[in-house]
XYZ file of N, CA and C in Angstrom:
648
model
N 11.419 33.033 6.742
C 10.328 33.495 5.877
C 9.410 33.103 4.987
N 8.874 33.248 3.917
C 7.874 32.836 3.791
C 7.652 32.130 2.051
N 7.869 31.262 1.363
C 7.962 31.599 0.267
C 6.993 30.083 -0.329
N 6.965 30.697 -1.201
C 5.721 30.127 -2.784
C 6.444 28.709 -2.605
N 5.983 27.735 -3.282
C 6.395 26.622 -3.975
C 7.633 26.511 -4.873
N 9.083 26.030 -4.608
C 9.786 26.071 -5.680
C 10.381 27.265 -5.836
N 10.519 28.941 -4.584
C 10.191 29.737 -4.985
C 11.430 30.543 -4.117
N 11.992 31.279 -4.105
C 12.855 32.179 -3.386
C 11.612 32.682 -1.862
N 12.083 32.953 -1.219
C 11.426 34.061 0.141
C 10.623 35.267 -0.265
N 9.644 35.125 -0.223
C 9.138 36.460 -0.566
C 8.904 37.165 0.109
N 8.535 37.104 1.831
C 8.717 37.898 2.618
C 8.349 37.438 4.135
N 8.683 38.418 4.762
C 8.511 37.302 6.587
C 6.991 37.304 6.928
N 7.457 35.887 7.865
C 5.673 36.062 8.112
C 5.171 37.509 8.489
N 5.865 37.950 9.629
C 4.886 39.384 10.012
C 4.502 40.043 9.134
N 5.264 39.933 7.941
C 5.109 41.556 7.083
C 3.582 40.714 6.221
N 4.236 39.144 6.164
C 2.436 38.796 4.909
C 1.268 38.645 5.824
N 1.920 38.495 6.824
C 0.109 38.528 7.655
C -0.459 40.168 7.926
N 0.692 40.904 8.027
C -0.199 42.399 7.088
C -0.498 42.448 6.028
N 0.105 42.302 4.857
C -0.679 42.057 3.935
C -2.202 41.381 3.768
N -1.922 40.016 4.303
C -3.304 39.553 4.041
C -3.864 40.431 5.343
N -4.124 40.467 5.839
C -4.996 41.437 6.798
C -5.582 42.851 6.589
N -5.082 43.565 5.855
C -5.186 44.715 4.540
C -6.452 44.002 4.093
N -5.853 42.484 3.009
C -6.459 42.374 1.746
C -7.568 41.974 1.981
N -7.796 41.233 3.150
C -8.643 40.092 3.774
C -10.192 41.261 4.356
N -9.545 41.995 4.777
C -10.858 42.946 5.152
C -11.185 43.924 4.053
N -10.495 43.842 2.384
C -10.894 44.878 1.725
C -12.123 44.661 1.185
N -12.718 44.720 0.111
C -13.565 44.464 -1.336
C -13.113 43.427 -1.286
N -14.511 42.258 -1.446
C -14.474 41.270 -1.768
C -13.761 41.034 -2.873
N -13.532 41.765 -3.742
C -12.203 40.749 -4.857
C -10.940 41.206 -4.653
N -10.617 41.882 -2.999
C -9.628 42.671 -3.084
C -9.333 40.965 -1.947
N -10.139 40.576 -1.576
C -10.171 40.073 -0.727
C -9.887 38.269 -1.351
N -10.579 38.422 -2.040
C -10.153 36.897 -3.055
C -8.990 36.603 -3.322
N -8.419 37.650 -3.913
C -6.482 37.565 -3.744
C -5.933 37.483 -3.069
N -5.703 37.917 -2.368
C -5.414 37.943 -0.487
C -6.122 36.013 -0.241
N -7.224 36.077 -0.318
C -7.212 34.339 -0.182
C -6.516 33.835 -0.527
N -5.991 34.204 -2.127
C -5.224 33.018 -2.671
C -3.946 33.023 -2.302
N -3.759 33.793 -1.701
C -1.906 34.469 -1.788
C -2.212 33.545 -0.478
N -2.732 33.787 0.160
C -2.733 32.449 1.464
C -2.388 31.380 1.279
N -3.602 30.803 0.321
C -3.797 29.503 -0.474
C -2.321 29.280 -0.561
N -1.901 30.016 -1.145
C -0.172 29.397 -2.246
C 0.737 29.499 -1.288
N 0.615 30.008 0.072
C 1.905 29.739 0.899
C 1.529 29.069 2.126
N 0.621 29.100 2.453
C -0.106 27.602 3.338
C 0.217 26.310 3.363
N 1.126 26.022 4.304
C 1.868 24.639 4.346
C 1.412 24.288 5.913
N 1.866 22.854 6.055
C 1.384 22.679 7.543
C 2.425 23.072 8.605
N 1.905 23.071 9.816
C 2.837 23.798 11.011
C 2.640 25.409 11.339
N 2.022 26.114 10.361
C 1.111 27.340 10.540
C 0.917 27.470 10.745
N 0.129 27.288 12.023
C -0.031 27.398 12.676
C -0.620 29.306 13.700
N 0.405 30.533 13.217
C 0.343 32.046 13.201
C -0.699 31.971 12.903
N -1.007 31.241 11.303
C -2.193 32.272 10.447
C -3.498 31.725 10.434
N -3.305 30.597 11.500
C -4.564 30.317 11.737
C -5.582 30.777 12.350
N -5.397 32.306 13.545
C -6.772 33.244 13.772
C -6.658 34.004 13.010
N -6.103 34.460 12.044
C -6.202 34.980 10.951
C -7.295 34.833 9.956
N -7.013 33.218 9.516
C -8.156 32.512 8.526
C -9.387 32.507 9.461
N -9.494 32.206 10.973
C -11.118 31.707 11.016
C -12.056 33.510 11.258
N -10.657 34.349 12.304
C -11.802 35.726 11.892
C -12.331 36.315 10.470
N -11.317 36.134 9.325
C -11.274 36.558 8.127
C -12.447 35.895 7.980
N -12.662 34.430 7.717
C -13.914 33.457 6.926
C -15.385 33.334 8.182
N -14.639 34.137 9.130
C -16.667 34.725 9.908
C -16.823 36.163 8.968
N -15.823 36.964 9.367
C -16.155 38.262 8.668
C -16.927 38.050 7.015
N -16.220 37.578 6.267
C -17.126 37.412 5.544
C -18.470 36.141 5.375
N -18.128 35.037 6.187
C -19.461 34.693 6.223
C -20.752 35.586 6.197
N -20.196 37.125 7.348
C -21.435 37.582 7.868
C -21.872 38.649 6.780
N -20.591 39.221 6.244
C -20.516 39.921 4.991
C -20.831 39.906 3.782
N -20.417 38.468 3.283
C -20.606 38.477 1.949
C -22.047 38.153 1.204
N -21.979 39.196 0.279
C -23.924 38.176 -0.573
C -24.507 37.414 -0.377
N -25.796 37.007 -0.099
C -26.355 35.803 0.094
C -26.433 35.023 -1.293
N -26.233 33.762 -0.701
C -25.759 32.721 -1.972
C -27.378 32.662 -2.339
N -27.624 32.504 -3.973
C -29.134 32.187 -3.862
C -29.572 30.741 -4.122
N -30.655 31.240 -3.691
C -31.685 29.738 -3.388
C -31.748 29.630 -4.878
N -32.297 30.036 -5.585
C -33.076 29.419 -6.602
C -32.403 29.519 -8.196
N -31.591 29.939 -8.324
C -30.551 30.001 -9.060
C -30.330 31.525 -9.043
N -29.359 31.387 -10.128
C -28.895 33.654 -10.441
C -26.989 33.263 -10.303
N -26.865 34.089 -10.366
C -24.853 34.515 -10.322
C -24.446 34.103 -8.827
N -23.500 33.429 -8.500
C -23.180 32.811 -7.164
C -22.078 34.478 -7.256
N -22.565 34.772 -5.664
C -22.043 36.185 -5.464
C -20.379 35.582 -4.983
N -19.306 36.763 -5.385
C -17.834 36.264 -5.189
C -17.659 36.392 -3.217
N -16.896 35.670 -2.633
C -16.470 34.993 -1.696
C -14.961 34.950 -1.819
N -14.090 34.936 -0.631
C -13.151 34.359 -0.263
C -12.965 33.289 0.635
N -14.580 32.340 1.118
C -14.379 31.861 2.319
C -14.287 30.535 2.079
N -13.927 29.503 0.478
C -13.515 29.080 -0.297
C -12.294 28.421 0.370
N -11.288 28.816 0.096
C -10.074 29.502 -0.360
C -9.626 29.542 0.885
N -9.823 30.068 1.842
C -9.804 30.339 3.117
C -10.224 29.008 3.600
N -10.999 27.926 3.864
C -11.016 27.113 4.239
C -10.310 25.753 4.171
N -9.280 25.980 2.656
C -8.313 25.264 1.826
C -7.172 25.343 2.551
N -7.042 26.982 3.077
C -5.737 26.977 3.917
C -5.601 26.643 4.694
N -6.436 26.844 5.456
C -6.951 26.030 7.224
C -6.667 24.545 6.975
N -7.367 23.977 6.301
C -6.856 22.565 5.548
C -5.525 22.011 5.531
N -5.079 23.178 4.793
C -3.663 22.866 4.426
C -1.988 23.003 4.847
N -2.821 23.469 6.628
C -2.070 24.182 7.705
C -2.211 23.037 8.883
N -3.476 22.892 8.597
C -4.166 21.922 10.204
C -4.163 20.728 9.351
N -4.520 19.964 8.374
C -5.169 19.400 7.822
C -6.147 18.691 8.519
N -7.643 17.752 8.213
C -8.862 17.485 8.131
C -9.207 17.427 9.680
N -10.128 17.650 10.007
C -10.390 17.330 11.198
C -12.569 17.082 10.731
N -12.813 16.315 11.987
C -14.204 15.969 11.453
C -15.025 17.064 11.347
N -15.173 17.627 12.616
C -16.073 18.997 12.860
C -15.979 19.588 12.661
N -14.785 20.541 12.189
C -15.478 21.561 11.004
C -15.532 21.129 9.495
N -15.686 20.194 9.261
C -15.339 19.344 8.094
C -17.151 19.426 8.217
N -17.899 18.679 9.138
C -19.016 18.689 9.213
C -19.609 19.918 9.016
N -19.467 21.267 9.755
C -19.777 22.527 9.459
C -19.861 23.082 8.268
N -18.323 22.844 7.560
C -18.126 22.922 6.089
C -19.278 22.365 5.247
N -20.172 20.723 5.503
C -21.339 20.266 4.865
C -22.055 20.590 5.040
N -22.372 21.726 5.617
C -23.504 22.472 5.897
C -23.531 24.234 5.742
N -22.328 23.959 4.822
C -22.336 25.099 4.559
C -23.442 26.050 3.332
N -24.066 26.916 2.792
C -24.764 27.480 1.743
C -24.203 27.429 0.723
N -23.386 27.851 1.219
C -22.050 27.780 -0.635
C -21.042 26.345 -1.108
N -21.816 25.730 -1.664
C -21.625 24.943 -2.572
C -19.723 24.707 -2.767
N -18.985 25.763 -2.590
C -17.528 26.085 -3.012
C -16.941 25.368 -1.458
N -17.544 26.272 -0.512
C -17.057 25.784 1.087
C -17.435 24.353 1.326
N -18.895 23.990 0.466
C -19.130 22.556 1.290
C -18.454 21.726 0.810
N -17.827 22.173 -0.601
C -16.783 21.041 -1.215
C -15.505 20.402 -0.156
N -15.295 22.092 -0.034
C -13.735 21.623 1.098
C -14.453 20.906 1.901
N -15.372 20.841 2.919
C -15.617 19.938 3.523
C -16.123 18.166 3.461
N -16.203 18.111 2.039
C -16.246 16.724 1.312
C -14.928 16.698 1.287
N -14.179 17.083 0.651
C -12.574 16.996 0.586
C -12.221 16.432 1.816
N -12.184 17.265 2.557
C -11.609 16.543 3.848
C -12.182 15.669 4.716
N -13.374 15.452 4.902
C -14.233 13.842 4.859
C -13.393 13.233 4.335
N -13.210 12.911 3.069
C -13.039 11.966 2.795
C -11.059 11.817 3.165
N -10.465 12.471 3.093
C -9.019 12.479 3.846
C -9.350 11.686 4.450
N -9.600 12.407 5.710
C -9.821 11.685 7.118
C -10.538 10.281 6.859
N -12.107 9.845 6.347
C -12.209 8.150 6.489
C -10.762 7.321 5.745
N -9.963 8.178 5.217
C -9.096 7.199 3.898
C -7.982 7.204 5.419
N -7.475 7.588 6.190
C -6.924 7.933 7.246
C -6.804 7.722 8.609
N -7.999 7.750 9.041
C -8.987 7.557 10.623
C -9.675 6.431 10.075
N -9.296 5.715 10.533
C -11.453 4.287 11.536
C -12.160 4.449 11.970
N -11.210 5.924 13.061
C -12.222 6.620 13.931
C -13.327 7.434 13.116
N -12.667 8.009 11.850
C -13.894 8.872 11.252
C -14.446 8.294 10.176
N -14.761 6.825 10.050
C -15.490 6.571 9.530
C -16.932 5.914 10.375
N -16.268 5.393 11.963
C -16.964 5.181 12.621
C -17.803 6.322 12.899
N -17.655 7.982 13.076
C -18.120 8.849 13.059
C -19.294 9.378 12.409
N -18.654 8.986 11.101
C -19.317 9.141 10.007
C -21.194 8.326 9.528
N -20.885 7.437 9.468
C -21.801 6.449 9.428
C -22.308 6.784 11.176
N -22.016 6.708 12.215
C -23.196 7.407 12.919
C -23.935 8.403 12.848
N -23.199 9.533 12.096
C -24.426 11.041 11.565
C -25.493 10.646 10.506
N -24.769 9.196 9.673
C -25.914 9.269 8.560
C -26.957 8.582 9.030
N -26.792 7.706 10.417
C -27.591 6.871 10.924
C -28.434 7.744 11.955
N -28.007 8.620 12.276
C -28.366 9.513 13.045
C -29.533 11.081 12.410
N -29.221 10.976 11.414
C -29.731 12.238 10.466
C -28.974 13.509 10.883
N -27.321 13.414 11.063
C -27.074 14.342 11.539
C -26.101 15.654 9.810
N -25.779 14.369 9.270
C -25.630 14.278 8.188
C -26.220 14.005 6.871
N -26.310 14.811 5.508
C -27.111 14.613 4.141
C -26.563 13.015 4.112
N -27.500 12.263 4.025
C -27.822 11.358 3.428
C -26.490 11.058 1.917
N -27.122 12.000 1.492
C -26.239 12.191 -0.277
C -25.215 12.317 -0.175
N -23.943 12.271 1.133
C -22.728 12.500 0.718
C -21.813 10.960 1.319
N -23.129 10.404 1.497
C -22.331 8.545 1.562
C -22.022 8.263 0.568
N -23.219 8.278 -0.989
C -22.981 8.601 -2.038
C -21.867 8.287 -2.848
N -21.282 10.271 -2.369
C -19.939 11.188 -2.569
C -18.587 10.306 -2.179
N -18.804 9.897 -0.641
C -17.851 9.122 -0.076
C -17.816 7.879 -0.701
N -18.629 7.154 -0.650
C -18.270 5.714 -1.488
C -18.040 5.936 -2.985
N -17.871 6.791 -3.916
C -17.393 7.240 -4.731
C -16.500 7.211 -4.642
N -16.121 8.197 -4.151
C -14.572 8.793 -3.824
C -13.426 7.540 -3.584
N -13.811 6.805 -2.596
C -13.105 6.287 -2.084
C -12.596 4.811 -2.803
N -10.740 4.210 -2.692
C -10.572 3.517 -3.263
C -11.342 1.401 -3.287
N -11.274 1.793 -1.904
C -11.356 0.195 -1.318
C -12.165 0.608 0.543
N -12.541 -0.246 0.536
C -12.452 -0.303 2.210
C -12.605 -1.600 3.076
N -12.492 -1.553 4.031
C -12.473 -3.157 4.964
C -13.690 -3.699 4.855
N -13.703 -5.318 4.359
C -14.474 -5.927 4.915
C -15.793 -5.091 6.292
N -15.188 -5.269 7.181
C -15.910 -4.357 8.115
C -17.035 -3.554 8.205
N -16.011 -2.283 7.248
C -16.928 -0.884 6.541
C -17.582 -1.549 5.815
N -17.463 -2.247 5.197
C -18.545 -2.698 4.103
C -20.027 -2.760 4.806
N -19.285 -3.702 5.473
C -20.825 -4.278 5.836
C -21.547 -3.107 7.243
N -21.018 -1.913 7.605
C -21.465 -1.075 7.998
C -22.558 -0.596 7.513
N -22.211 -0.131 5.673
C -23.033 0.318 4.664
C -23.818 -0.777 4.449
N -23.704 -1.951 4.598
C -24.216 -2.731 3.732
C -25.763 -2.762 4.584
N -25.536 -2.386 6.205
C -27.091 -2.189 7.031
C -27.427 -1.195 7.063
N -27.063 -0.443 6.223
C -28.131 0.669 6.333
C -28.687 0.665 4.604
N -28.609 -1.035 4.023
C -29.540 -0.762 2.896
C -30.774 -1.601 3.755
N -31.019 -1.688 4.916
C -32.364 -2.120 5.633
C -32.619 -0.626 6.589
N -32.573 0.971 6.357
C -32.230 1.209 7.143
C -33.742 1.814 7.305
N -34.618 2.584 7.860
C -35.849 3.055 8.228
C -36.387 4.003 6.755
N -34.948 5.532 7.082
C -35.274 6.155 5.760
C -34.875 6.017 4.925
N -35.183 6.002 3.693
C -35.726 5.899 2.178
C -34.243 6.879 1.589
N -34.280 7.921 2.305
C -32.599 8.521 1.938
C -31.115 7.745 1.954
N -31.929 7.685 2.997
C -29.961 6.562 3.683
C -30.188 5.773 2.730
N -31.446 4.236 2.185
C -30.948 3.238 1.800
C -30.741 3.490 -0.143
N -31.138 4.941 -0.270
C -31.004 5.109 -1.820
C -29.433 5.231 -1.402
N -29.239 6.021 -0.753
C -27.405 6.529 -0.740
C -26.677 5.284 -0.340
N -26.566 4.529 0.326
C -25.675 3.421 0.303
C -26.090 2.347 -0.587
N -26.616 2.414 -1.355
C -26.834 2.078 -2.547
C -25.471 1.695 -3.386
N -24.537 2.770 -3.197
C -23.569 3.052 -3.826
C -22.407 2.199 -3.000
N -22.930 1.244 -2.400
C -21.569 0.376 -1.841
C -22.013 -0.522 -2.895
N -22.741 -0.873 -3.557
C -23.142 -2.314 -4.261
C -21.922 -1.898 -5.668
N -20.993 -1.628 -5.823
C -19.979 -1.717 -6.567
C -19.068 -2.817 -6.317
N -18.237 -3.386 -7.356
C -17.541 -4.181 -7.855
C -16.628 -3.991 -6.206
N -15.804 -3.118 -6.599
C -14.912 -2.946 -5.448
C -14.558 -2.785 -3.844
N -16.344 -2.960 -3.941
C -16.917 -3.333 -2.247
C -17.041 -4.993 -2.706
N -17.413 -5.195 -3.438
C -18.465 -6.146 -2.773
C -18.088 -7.156 -4.084
N -18.802 -8.975 -4.268
C -18.416 -9.241 -5.534
C -20.163 -9.631 -6.195
N -20.260 -9.960 -7.239
C -21.060 -9.853 -8.194
C -21.991 -10.825 -7.039
N -21.913 -11.087 -6.883
C -23.194 -11.930 -6.244
C -23.674 -11.857 -5.194
N -22.849 -10.804 -3.949
C -23.747 -9.935 -3.180
C -23.710 -9.323 -4.047
N -23.688 -8.657 -4.541
C -24.468 -7.642 -5.425
C -25.995 -7.816 -5.954
N -25.670 -8.902 -6.588
C -26.837 -8.877 -6.712
C -28.083 -10.168 -6.346
N -27.469 -10.325 -4.849
C -28.726 -10.377 -3.562
C -28.723 -9.456 -3.583
N -28.482 -7.884 -3.019
C -28.857 -7.414 -2.838
C -29.837 -6.117 -3.420
N -29.203 -6.148 -4.828
C -30.459 -5.689 -6.012
C -31.912 -6.241 -5.775
N -31.449 -7.954 -5.931
C -32.855 -8.101 -6.162
C -33.717 -8.209 -4.818
N -33.463 -7.837 -3.545
C -34.162 -7.691 -3.015
C -35.009 -6.226 -2.365
N -33.515 -5.077 -2.915
C -33.912 -3.779 -3.520
C -35.512 -3.174 -4.680
N -35.409 -4.636 -5.123
C -36.339 -4.354 -5.916
C -37.632 -4.338 -5.491
N -37.958 -5.186 -4.213
C -39.283 -4.789 -3.428
C -39.444 -3.630 -2.008
N -38.134 -2.877 -2.648
C -38.666 -1.828 -1.862
C -39.646 -1.171 -1.350
N -40.096 0.214 -0.816
C -40.908 -0.110 -0.860
C -41.023 1.831 -1.521
N -39.731 1.962 -1.802
C -39.392 3.532 -2.556
C -39.362 3.341 -3.885
N -40.168 3.819 -4.725
C -40.184 3.435 -6.057
C -38.448 3.737 -6.842
N -38.150 4.800 -6.177
C -36.972 5.092 -6.399
C -36.102 4.226 -6.868
N -36.270 3.715 -5.389
C -35.152 2.440 -5.095
C -35.696 1.244 -6.539
N -36.178 1.366 -5.943
C -36.543 -0.213 -6.655
C -36.500 0.611 -8.341
N -36.588 1.541 -9.154
C -35.922 1.279 -10.096
C -34.702 1.617 -10.612
N -33.970 2.094 -9.716
C -32.881 2.107 -9.495
C -32.294 0.403 -9.896
N -32.549 -0.464 -8.420
C -32.544 -2.331 -8.379
C -32.486 -2.792 -10.071
N -33.860 -2.073 -10.590
C -33.423 -2.469 -11.838
C -33.032 -1.902 -12.692
N -31.901 -0.845 -12.741
C -31.903 -0.708 -13.624
C -30.452 -0.972 -13.965
N -30.210 -2.125 -12.135
C -28.902 -1.952 -12.383
C -28.319 -3.723 -13.285
N -26.876 -3.612 -14.323
C -26.432 -4.942 -14.674
C -25.267 -5.567 -14.267
N -25.652 -6.599 -13.692
C -24.349 -7.313 -13.249
C -23.813 -7.976 -14.155
N -22.662 -8.072 -14.210
C -22.204 -8.911 -15.199
C -21.670 -10.263 -14.045
């Protein structure tokens, strides 16, 4: 039986799947409601729901209204809630997080960001892959700043990997790596040393950012 948290069972899994399938392939408003219901009941190990989630996600990826590229109203879509439901059931997966990060919809991309932070907090290998993908231009460098802003701490070894990116050949990577210049990662003297060096960077944006920083 399936139930909402702290509530009595609402129906058997087979019945719920029929309800969800009918809703997820209806109009977008009904599909959004079905996806929200699915998210409420999604729990770890409910792998029987994964094929339904994946099929619905791909269906709406093909049939949702195009995402505006130059502003305007954002069209409705159930895909972000479907992605969240999958994350609740199976947990974060690095390759899937990367796919979501590149999604044109910001709400789906946000699910990828959340999954990525969860992975990096839980698995050493995830951070290794993440830094390699940043270096190889397989991920947008800006996600590095986001992740560093969300993490509470990093080991000295991992901090060293990010610090090495301050000398990376691509400007956007150096700029994003400046998020490591934070007291939760480095002491004031180390931060001051790197900022001093970056005030001579070839990038005006990096020089300006370094010059604007004040370290007490």
